[in-house]
mmCIF file of C-alpha atoms in Angstrom:
data_model
loop_
_atom_site.group_PDB
_atom_site.id
_atom_site.type_symbol
_atom_site.label_atom_id
_atom_site.label_comp_id
_atom_site.label_asym_id
_atom_site.label_seq_id
_atom_site.Cartn_x
_atom_site.Cartn_y
_atom_site.Cartn_z
ATOM 1 C CA MET A 24 -22.652 16.280 -12.416
ATOM 2 C CA PRO A 25 -22.735 19.690 -10.678
ATOM 3 C CA ASP A 26 -26.014 21.339 -9.695
ATOM 4 C CA ASP A 27 -25.688 23.821 -12.546
ATOM 5 C CA GLY A 28 -23.186 25.287 -14.977
ATOM 6 C CA PRO A 29 -22.628 26.965 -18.332
ATOM 7 C CA TRP A 30 -22.316 23.763 -20.364
ATOM 8 C CA ALA A 31 -24.921 22.928 -23.001
ATOM 9 C CA THR A 32 -23.525 19.440 -23.614
ATOM 10 C CA LEU A 33 -21.918 16.718 -21.542
ATOM 11 C CA ARG A 34 -18.889 16.952 -23.806
ATOM 12 C CA GLU A 35 -18.330 20.608 -22.916
ATOM 13 C CA HIS A 36 -18.396 19.755 -19.214
ATOM 14 C CA LEU A 37 -16.008 16.800 -19.583
ATOM 15 C CA VAL A 38 -13.547 18.883 -21.608
ATOM 16 C CA ASP A 39 -13.489 21.428 -18.789
ATOM 17 C CA ARG A 40 -13.358 18.863 -16.010
ATOM 18 C CA LEU A 41 -11.115 16.012 -17.098
ATOM 19 C CA PRO A 42 -7.294 16.337 -17.210
ATOM 20 C CA VAL A 43 -7.112 14.938 -20.764
ATOM 21 C CA PRO A 44 -7.038 16.599 -24.212
ATOM 22 C CA PRO A 45 -10.429 17.362 -25.848
ATOM 23 C CA ALA A 46 -9.640 14.806 -28.540
ATOM 24 C CA ARG A 47 -9.503 12.095 -25.877
ATOM 25 C CA VAL A 48 -12.950 13.103 -24.597
ATOM 26 C CA ASP A 49 -14.275 12.961 -28.180
ATOM 27 C CA ALA A 50 -12.788 9.485 -28.653
ATOM 28 C CA MET A 51 -14.316 8.183 -25.400
ATOM 29 C CA LEU A 52 -17.758 9.446 -26.389
ATOM 30 C CA ALA A 53 -17.432 8.068 -29.939
ATOM 31 C CA GLU A 54 -16.410 4.663 -28.553
ATOM 32 C CA GLY A 55 -19.426 4.535 -26.240
ATOM 33 C CA ARG A 56 -17.216 4.496 -23.152
ATOM 34 C CA VAL A 57 -19.203 7.147 -21.277
ATOM 35 C CA VAL A 58 -22.467 5.734 -19.939
ATOM 36 C CA ASP A 59 -25.401 6.554 -17.666
ATOM 37 C CA HIS A 60 -28.178 4.330 -16.300
ATOM 38 C CA ASP A 61 -29.625 3.873 -19.796
ATOM 39 C CA GLY A 62 -26.404 3.102 -21.654
ATOM 40 C CA PRO A 63 -23.744 4.886 -23.746
ATOM 41 C CA LEU A 64 -23.892 8.654 -24.168
ATOM 42 C CA GLY A 65 -23.077 10.240 -27.510
ATOM 43 C CA PRO A 66 -21.141 13.405 -28.414
ATOM 44 C CA ASP A 67 -24.336 15.482 -28.490
ATOM 45 C CA ALA A 68 -25.724 14.295 -25.126
ATOM 46 C CA PRO A 69 -26.960 17.285 -23.114
ATOM 47 C CA PHE A 70 -25.475 18.334 -19.828
ATOM 48 C CA VAL A 71 -27.933 17.224 -17.136
ATOM 49 C CA PRO A 72 -27.377 18.780 -13.687
ATOM 50 C CA ARG A 73 -26.967 16.278 -10.835
ATOM 51 C CA SER A 74 -26.993 13.296 -13.186
ATOM 52 C CA VAL A 75 -24.527 10.429 -12.810
ATOM 53 C CA ILE A 76 -22.230 9.020 -15.479
ATOM 54 C CA TRP A 77 -19.509 6.381 -15.500
ATOM 55 C CA PHE A 78 -16.412 5.726 -17.545
ATOM 56 C CA HIS A 79 -13.194 3.741 -17.177
ATOM 57 C CA ARG A 80 -10.199 6.040 -17.233
ATOM 58 C CA ASP A 81 -7.316 5.124 -19.511
ATOM 59 C CA LEU A 82 -4.861 2.830 -17.785
ATOM 60 C CA PRO A 83 -1.338 4.197 -17.386
ATOM 61 C CA ASP A 84 1.651 2.491 -18.936
ATOM 62 C CA GLU A 85 3.111 0.354 -16.158
ATOM 63 C CA ALA A 86 6.491 -1.254 -15.784
ATOM 64 C CA PRO A 87 5.925 -4.947 -14.983
ATOM 65 C CA VAL A 88 7.036 -5.736 -11.437
ATOM 66 C CA PRO A 89 9.355 -8.742 -11.877
ATOM 67 C CA PHE A 90 8.630 -10.362 -8.512
ATOM 68 C CA GLU A 91 6.144 -13.060 -7.551
ATOM 69 C CA LEU A 92 3.215 -12.599 -5.194
ATOM 70 C CA HIS A 93 2.899 -15.670 -2.945
ATOM 71 C CA VAL A 94 -0.413 -16.859 -1.471
ATOM 72 C CA LEU A 95 0.261 -18.245 2.008
ATOM 73 C CA HIS A 96 -3.323 -19.000 3.031
ATOM 74 C CA ARG A 97 -6.760 -19.105 1.428
ATOM 75 C CA ASP A 98 -10.145 -20.075 2.821
ATOM 76 C CA ASP A 99 -13.770 -18.994 2.334
ATOM 77 C CA GLU A 100 -13.214 -15.741 4.236
ATOM 78 C CA ILE A 101 -9.645 -14.524 3.811
ATOM 79 C CA VAL A 102 -6.540 -14.660 1.646
ATOM 80 C CA VAL A 103 -3.133 -13.963 3.184
ATOM 81 C CA VAL A 104 -0.324 -13.129 0.782
ATOM 82 C CA ASP A 105 3.406 -12.477 0.956
ATOM 83 C CA LYS A 106 3.818 -9.295 -1.095
ATOM 84 C CA PRO A 107 7.117 -8.491 -2.829
ATOM 85 C CA HIS A 108 8.805 -5.113 -2.807
ATOM 86 C CA PHE A 109 7.659 -2.637 -5.500
ATOM 87 C CA LEU A 110 4.154 -4.104 -5.869
ATOM 88 C CA ALA A 111 1.421 -1.727 -4.659
ATOM 89 C CA THR A 112 -1.376 -3.246 -2.580
ATOM 90 C CA ILE A 113 -4.276 -1.574 -4.421
ATOM 91 C CA PRO A 114 -4.729 0.463 -7.609
ATOM 92 C CA ARG A 115 -3.744 4.064 -7.079
ATOM 93 C CA GLY A 116 -2.253 6.742 -9.294
ATOM 94 C CA ARG A 117 0.160 5.182 -11.792
ATOM 95 C CA HIS A 118 -0.312 1.629 -10.491
ATOM 96 C CA VAL A 119 -3.374 -0.339 -11.581
ATOM 97 C CA ARG A 120 -2.654 -3.721 -13.146
ATOM 98 C CA GLU A 121 0.675 -4.090 -11.355
ATOM 99 C CA THR A 122 -0.939 -4.292 -7.912
ATOM 100 C CA ALA A 123 -1.509 -7.136 -5.499
ATOM 101 C CA LEU A 124 -5.291 -6.716 -5.603
ATOM 102 C CA VAL A 125 -5.620 -6.906 -9.386
ATOM 103 C CA ARG A 126 -3.188 -9.813 -9.660
ATOM 104 C CA LEU A 127 -5.084 -11.767 -7.008
ATOM 105 C CA ARG A 128 -8.545 -11.078 -8.396
ATOM 106 C CA HIS A 129 -7.462 -12.483 -11.759
ATOM 107 C CA ARG A 130 -5.368 -15.364 -10.466
ATOM 108 C CA LEU A 131 -7.839 -16.610 -7.845
ATOM 109 C CA GLY A 132 -11.054 -15.788 -9.702
ATOM 110 C CA LEU A 133 -12.259 -13.604 -6.805
ATOM 111 C CA PRO A 134 -13.613 -10.388 -8.382
ATOM 112 C CA MET A 135 -14.881 -9.008 -5.051
ATOM 113 C CA LEU A 136 -11.645 -9.548 -3.130
ATOM 114 C CA SER A 137 -10.632 -6.501 -1.072
ATOM 115 C CA PRO A 138 -7.797 -5.637 1.341
ATOM 116 C CA ALA A 139 -8.348 -5.376 5.093
ATOM 117 C CA HIS A 140 -5.258 -3.137 5.339
ATOM 118 C CA ARG A 141 -2.375 -1.986 3.152
ATOM 119 C CA LEU A 142 1.382 -2.052 2.882
ATOM 120 C CA ASP A 143 3.416 0.633 1.158
ATOM 121 C CA ARG A 144 4.452 -0.258 -2.375
ATOM 122 C CA VAL A 145 8.117 -0.399 -1.331
ATOM 123 C CA THR A 146 7.478 -2.598 1.726
ATOM 124 C CA ALA A 147 7.361 -6.392 1.406
ATOM 125 C CA GLY A 148 5.511 -8.925 3.505
ATOM 126 C CA LEU A 149 2.113 -9.993 4.770
ATOM 127 C CA VAL A 150 -1.170 -8.518 3.591
ATOM 128 C CA LEU A 151 -4.650 -9.735 4.575
ATOM 129 C CA PHE A 152 -7.443 -9.727 1.973
ATOM 130 C CA VAL A 153 -11.132 -10.456 2.533
ATOM 131 C CA VAL A 154 -13.096 -12.598 0.055
ATOM 132 C CA GLU A 155 -16.612 -11.171 0.583
ATOM 133 C CA PRO A 156 -17.224 -7.401 0.827
ATOM 134 C CA ALA A 157 -19.794 -7.943 3.593
ATOM 135 C CA ARG A 158 -17.044 -9.300 5.858
ATOM 136 C CA ARG A 159 -14.448 -6.652 5.097
ATOM 137 C CA GLY A 160 -15.566 -4.346 7.893
ATOM 138 C CA THR A 161 -15.216 -7.129 10.444
ATOM 139 C CA TYR A 162 -11.536 -7.588 9.638
ATOM 140 C CA GLN A 163 -10.847 -3.877 9.237
ATOM 141 C CA ASN A 164 -12.239 -3.364 12.727
ATOM 142 C CA LEU A 165 -9.581 -5.719 14.083
ATOM 143 C CA PHE A 166 -6.954 -3.283 12.831
ATOM 144 C CA ARG A 167 -8.919 -0.265 14.019
ATOM 145 C CA ASP A 168 -9.288 -1.734 17.495
ATOM 146 C CA ARG A 169 -5.599 -2.704 17.644
ATOM 147 C CA ARG A 170 -6.379 -6.378 17.980
ATOM 148 C CA VAL A 171 -3.917 -7.307 15.229
ATOM 149 C CA GLY A 172 -0.360 -8.093 16.267
ATOM 150 C CA LYS A 173 2.199 -6.976 13.685
ATOM 151 C CA ALA A 174 5.953 -7.359 13.694
ATOM 152 C CA TYR A 175 8.394 -6.132 11.069
ATOM 153 C CA GLU A 176 11.998 -6.855 10.214
ATOM 154 C CA ALA A 177 14.313 -4.111 8.969
ATOM 155 C CA ILE A 178 17.938 -3.609 7.978
ATOM 156 C CA ALA A 179 19.591 -0.330 8.967
ATOM 157 C CA PRO A 180 22.994 0.967 10.136
ATOM 158 C CA HIS A 181 24.404 -0.112 13.474
ATOM 159 C CA ASP A 182 24.913 2.386 16.295
ATOM 160 C CA PRO A 183 26.623 0.701 19.270
ATOM 161 C CA ALA A 184 26.002 3.789 21.394
ATOM 162 C CA LEU A 185 22.228 3.493 21.007
ATOM 163 C CA ASP A 186 20.520 1.822 23.956
ATOM 164 C CA LEU A 187 18.167 -0.889 22.693
ATOM 165 C CA PRO A 188 15.512 -2.142 23.040
ATOM 166 C CA ARG A 189 13.552 1.062 23.385
ATOM 167 C CA VAL A 190 10.053 2.380 22.734
ATOM 168 C CA VAL A 191 9.901 5.377 20.409
ATOM 169 C CA ARG A 192 6.924 7.704 20.880
ATOM 170 C CA SER A 193 6.179 10.851 18.865
ATOM 171 C CA ARG A 194 3.499 12.748 17.022
ATOM 172 C CA ILE A 195 3.534 11.965 13.288
ATOM 173 C CA VAL A 196 1.589 14.026 10.768
ATOM 174 C CA LYS A 197 1.123 13.237 7.075
ATOM 175 C CA GLU A 198 -0.263 16.133 5.044
ATOM 176 C CA ARG A 199 -2.263 15.516 1.889
ATOM 177 C CA GLY A 200 -0.149 16.080 -1.211
ATOM 178 C CA VAL A 201 3.154 15.717 0.666
ATOM 179 C CA VAL A 202 4.957 12.414 0.043
ATOM 180 C CA THR A 203 6.657 12.239 3.443
ATOM 181 C CA ALA A 204 5.352 12.267 6.997
ATOM 182 C CA ALA A 205 6.934 14.365 9.733
ATOM 183 C CA GLU A 206 7.325 14.368 13.484
ATOM 184 C CA VAL A 207 5.811 17.480 15.055
ATOM 185 C CA PRO A 208 5.433 18.763 18.610
ATOM 186 C CA GLY A 209 2.367 17.583 20.489
ATOM 187 C CA GLU A 210 0.726 14.604 22.102
ATOM 188 C CA PRO A 211 2.288 11.364 20.765
ATOM 189 C CA ASN A 212 0.101 9.425 18.348
ATOM 190 C CA ALA A 213 2.710 6.882 17.218
ATOM 191 C CA GLU A 214 4.572 4.237 19.191
ATOM 192 C CA THR A 215 7.132 1.654 18.062
ATOM 193 C CA LEU A 216 9.163 -0.925 19.955
ATOM 194 C CA VAL A 217 12.660 -1.161 18.408
ATOM 195 C CA GLU A 218 14.746 -4.262 19.165
ATOM 196 C CA LEU A 219 18.180 -5.290 17.914
ATOM 197 C CA VAL A 220 18.285 -8.844 16.558
ATOM 198 C CA GLU A 221 21.781 -9.160 15.099
ATOM 199 C CA ALA A 222 24.620 -6.874 13.993
ATOM 200 C CA ARG A 223 27.497 -7.433 11.601
ATOM 201 C CA GLU A 224 29.759 -5.332 9.376
ATOM 202 C CA GLY A 225 28.044 -2.056 10.229
ATOM 203 C CA ARG A 226 24.548 -3.308 9.467
ATOM 204 C CA THR A 227 21.899 -4.519 11.864
ATOM 205 C CA ARG A 228 18.717 -6.554 11.699
ATOM 206 C CA TYR A 229 16.004 -4.947 13.780
ATOM 207 C CA ARG A 230 12.631 -6.195 14.960
ATOM 208 C CA LEU A 231 10.067 -3.395 14.869
ATOM 209 C CA THR A 232 6.733 -3.743 16.631
ATOM 210 C CA PRO A 233 4.321 -0.894 15.907
ATOM 211 C CA ARG A 234 1.726 -0.264 18.585
ATOM 212 C CA THR A 235 -0.026 2.281 16.376
ATOM 213 C CA GLY A 236 -0.435 2.556 12.614
ATOM 214 C CA ARG A 237 0.566 5.996 11.387
ATOM 215 C CA THR A 238 1.676 6.485 7.786
ATOM 216 C CA HIS A 239 5.402 5.659 7.358
ATOM 217 C CA GLN A 240 5.644 5.268 11.146
ATOM 218 C CA LEU A 241 8.474 2.723 11.212
ATOM 219 C CA ARG A 242 10.529 4.589 8.648
ATOM 220 C CA VAL A 243 10.063 7.916 10.428
ATOM 221 C CA HIS A 244 10.929 6.489 13.845
ATOM 222 C CA MET A 245 14.040 4.701 12.618
ATOM 223 C CA ALA A 246 15.243 7.820 10.803
ATOM 224 C CA SER A 247 14.652 9.841 13.979
ATOM 225 C CA LEU A 248 17.028 7.470 15.793
ATOM 226 C CA GLY A 249 19.687 8.105 13.161
ATOM 227 C CA LEU A 250 19.049 4.646 11.682
ATOM 228 C CA PRO A 251 17.392 5.202 8.282
ATOM 229 C CA LEU A 252 16.351 1.946 6.660
ATOM 230 C CA LEU A 253 18.540 0.767 3.798
ATOM 231 C CA GLY A 254 16.994 1.607 0.451
ATOM 232 C CA ASP A 255 14.519 4.150 1.830
ATOM 233 C CA PRO A 256 13.733 6.694 -0.936
ATOM 234 C CA PHE A 257 11.987 9.121 1.472
ATOM 235 C CA TYR A 258 13.886 9.248 4.767
ATOM 236 C CA PRO A 259 15.999 11.031 5.787
ATOM 237 C CA ALA A 260 15.863 12.757 2.352
ATOM 238 C CA VAL A 261 13.612 12.250 -0.671
ATOM 239 C CA ARG A 262 15.309 10.616 -3.657
ATOM 240 C CA ASP A 263 13.785 10.474 -7.137
ATOM 241 C CA VAL A 264 13.692 6.766 -8.018
ATOM 242 C CA PRO A 265 12.177 5.782 -11.404
ATOM 243 C CA LEU A 266 9.237 3.370 -11.144
ATOM 244 C CA ASP A 267 11.096 0.795 -13.245
ATOM 245 C CA ASP A 268 14.226 0.880 -11.067
ATOM 246 C CA PHE A 269 14.000 -2.286 -8.984
ATOM 247 C CA ARG A 270 17.456 -2.059 -7.434
ATOM 248 C CA ALA A 271 18.106 -1.658 -3.716
ATOM 249 C CA PRO A 272 14.545 -2.180 -2.430
ATOM 250 C CA LEU A 273 13.582 -0.737 0.937
ATOM 251 C CA GLN A 274 14.759 -3.183 3.595
ATOM 252 C CA LEU A 275 11.480 -3.448 5.476
ATOM 253 C CA LEU A 276 9.457 -6.648 5.759
ATOM 254 C CA ALA A 277 6.073 -7.241 7.399
ATOM 255 C CA ARG A 278 7.201 -10.456 9.044
ATOM 256 C CA GLU A 279 4.314 -11.485 11.346
ATOM 257 C CA LEU A 280 0.555 -11.016 11.443
ATOM 258 C CA ALA A 281 -1.634 -12.345 14.266
ATOM 259 C CA PHE A 282 -5.291 -11.746 15.080
ATOM 260 C CA PRO A 283 -8.281 -13.492 16.694
ATOM 261 C CA ASP A 284 -10.595 -15.228 14.246
ATOM 262 C CA PRO A 285 -13.787 -13.117 14.193
ATOM 263 C CA ARG A 286 -15.999 -16.225 14.225
ATOM 264 C CA THR A 287 -14.203 -18.546 16.640
ATOM 265 C CA GLY A 288 -11.943 -16.229 18.634
ATOM 266 C CA GLN A 289 -9.033 -18.599 17.969
ATOM 267 C CA GLU A 290 -5.699 -16.850 17.409
ATOM 268 C CA ARG A 291 -4.469 -17.005 13.821
ATOM 269 C CA VAL A 292 -0.776 -16.405 13.179
ATOM 270 C CA PHE A 293 0.976 -15.971 9.827
ATOM 271 C CA THR A 294 4.689 -15.566 9.101
ATOM 272 C CA SER A 295 6.351 -14.264 5.958
ATOM 273 C CA ARG A 296 8.711 -16.620 4.153
ATOM 274 C CA ARG A 297 10.677 -13.774 2.625
ATOM 275 C CA THR A 298 14.075 -12.515 3.743
ATOM 276 C CA LEU A 299 15.749 -9.142 3.389
ATOM 277 C CA GLN A 300 18.339 -9.247 0.640
ATOM 278 C CA ALA A 301 20.646 -6.547 2.020
ATOM 279 C CA TRP A 302 21.360 -8.950 4.893
ATOM 280 C CA ASP A 303 21.586 -12.232 2.995
ATOM 281 C CA ASP A 304 23.055 -10.968 -0.291
ATOM 282 C CA PRO A 305 24.299 -7.354 -0.076
ATOM 283 C CA ALA A 306 25.867 -7.385 -3.552
ATOM 284 C CA GLY A 307 22.707 -8.781 -5.129
ATOM 285 C CA TRP A 308 20.566 -6.227 -3.304
ATOM 286 C CA GLU A 309 22.554 -3.352 -4.757
ATOM 287 C CA ALA A 310 22.698 -4.855 -8.259
ATOM 288 C CA GLY A 311 18.964 -5.538 -8.586
ATOM 289 C CA PRO A 312 17.162 -8.181 -10.655
#
């Protein structure tokens, strides 16, 4: 709670503060869903400056994501999964139950499981989770210190005039509240190696190796080359795609993940078993599930 204020009761403060109708606040208090250290708080509970309360916000209605989350590896320390398109990594905004973290906690019986890094909701591929919270920092530091090797696969248009492979360097900025990132003048903070794997019928499979980890880096760099990824709802222009529209997923796959084991130093390497549908089955990719 704030240090002070004009509210005589907790209810008055919550009505002012929460983005829900007053009737919803009344229902939460009546149901005993607002609690402090001593238990549920009633409708007449006083406003206490600097006190602490808890409540579970109402879960949003979520469209079930009709794709399976595959566990590739599990041991006492980590879980490595192959995430499908359209499944968020962690709860955020309108995605709570339909996230990789919540699915895994329930399926594996690991209530303290947490991610060491994240993939965008629209990106498929490998994600590393840590079983015990005390070890999470150890694995996050591998990413921070750039000791994790990552390679992605992408499908985008073919430009025979473009000289590849090449390293793309630029300064990428992502402002809070803005859905897209942008390249701006200044010292580069993002670097990607772009390699051509195979081309056919105007489409190309690319191998993308990020040497930094800026938000939307691969998508921004490919769009800057005039090669926007197939199915990208943000680049080069933002498209409004309903959350329950599972057609034409972004053709970006986190294919490889490699890092030294924090205990033994031995290199651990994982490879996604997924493929990109716009390459293998273009008609199916456009039609959706």
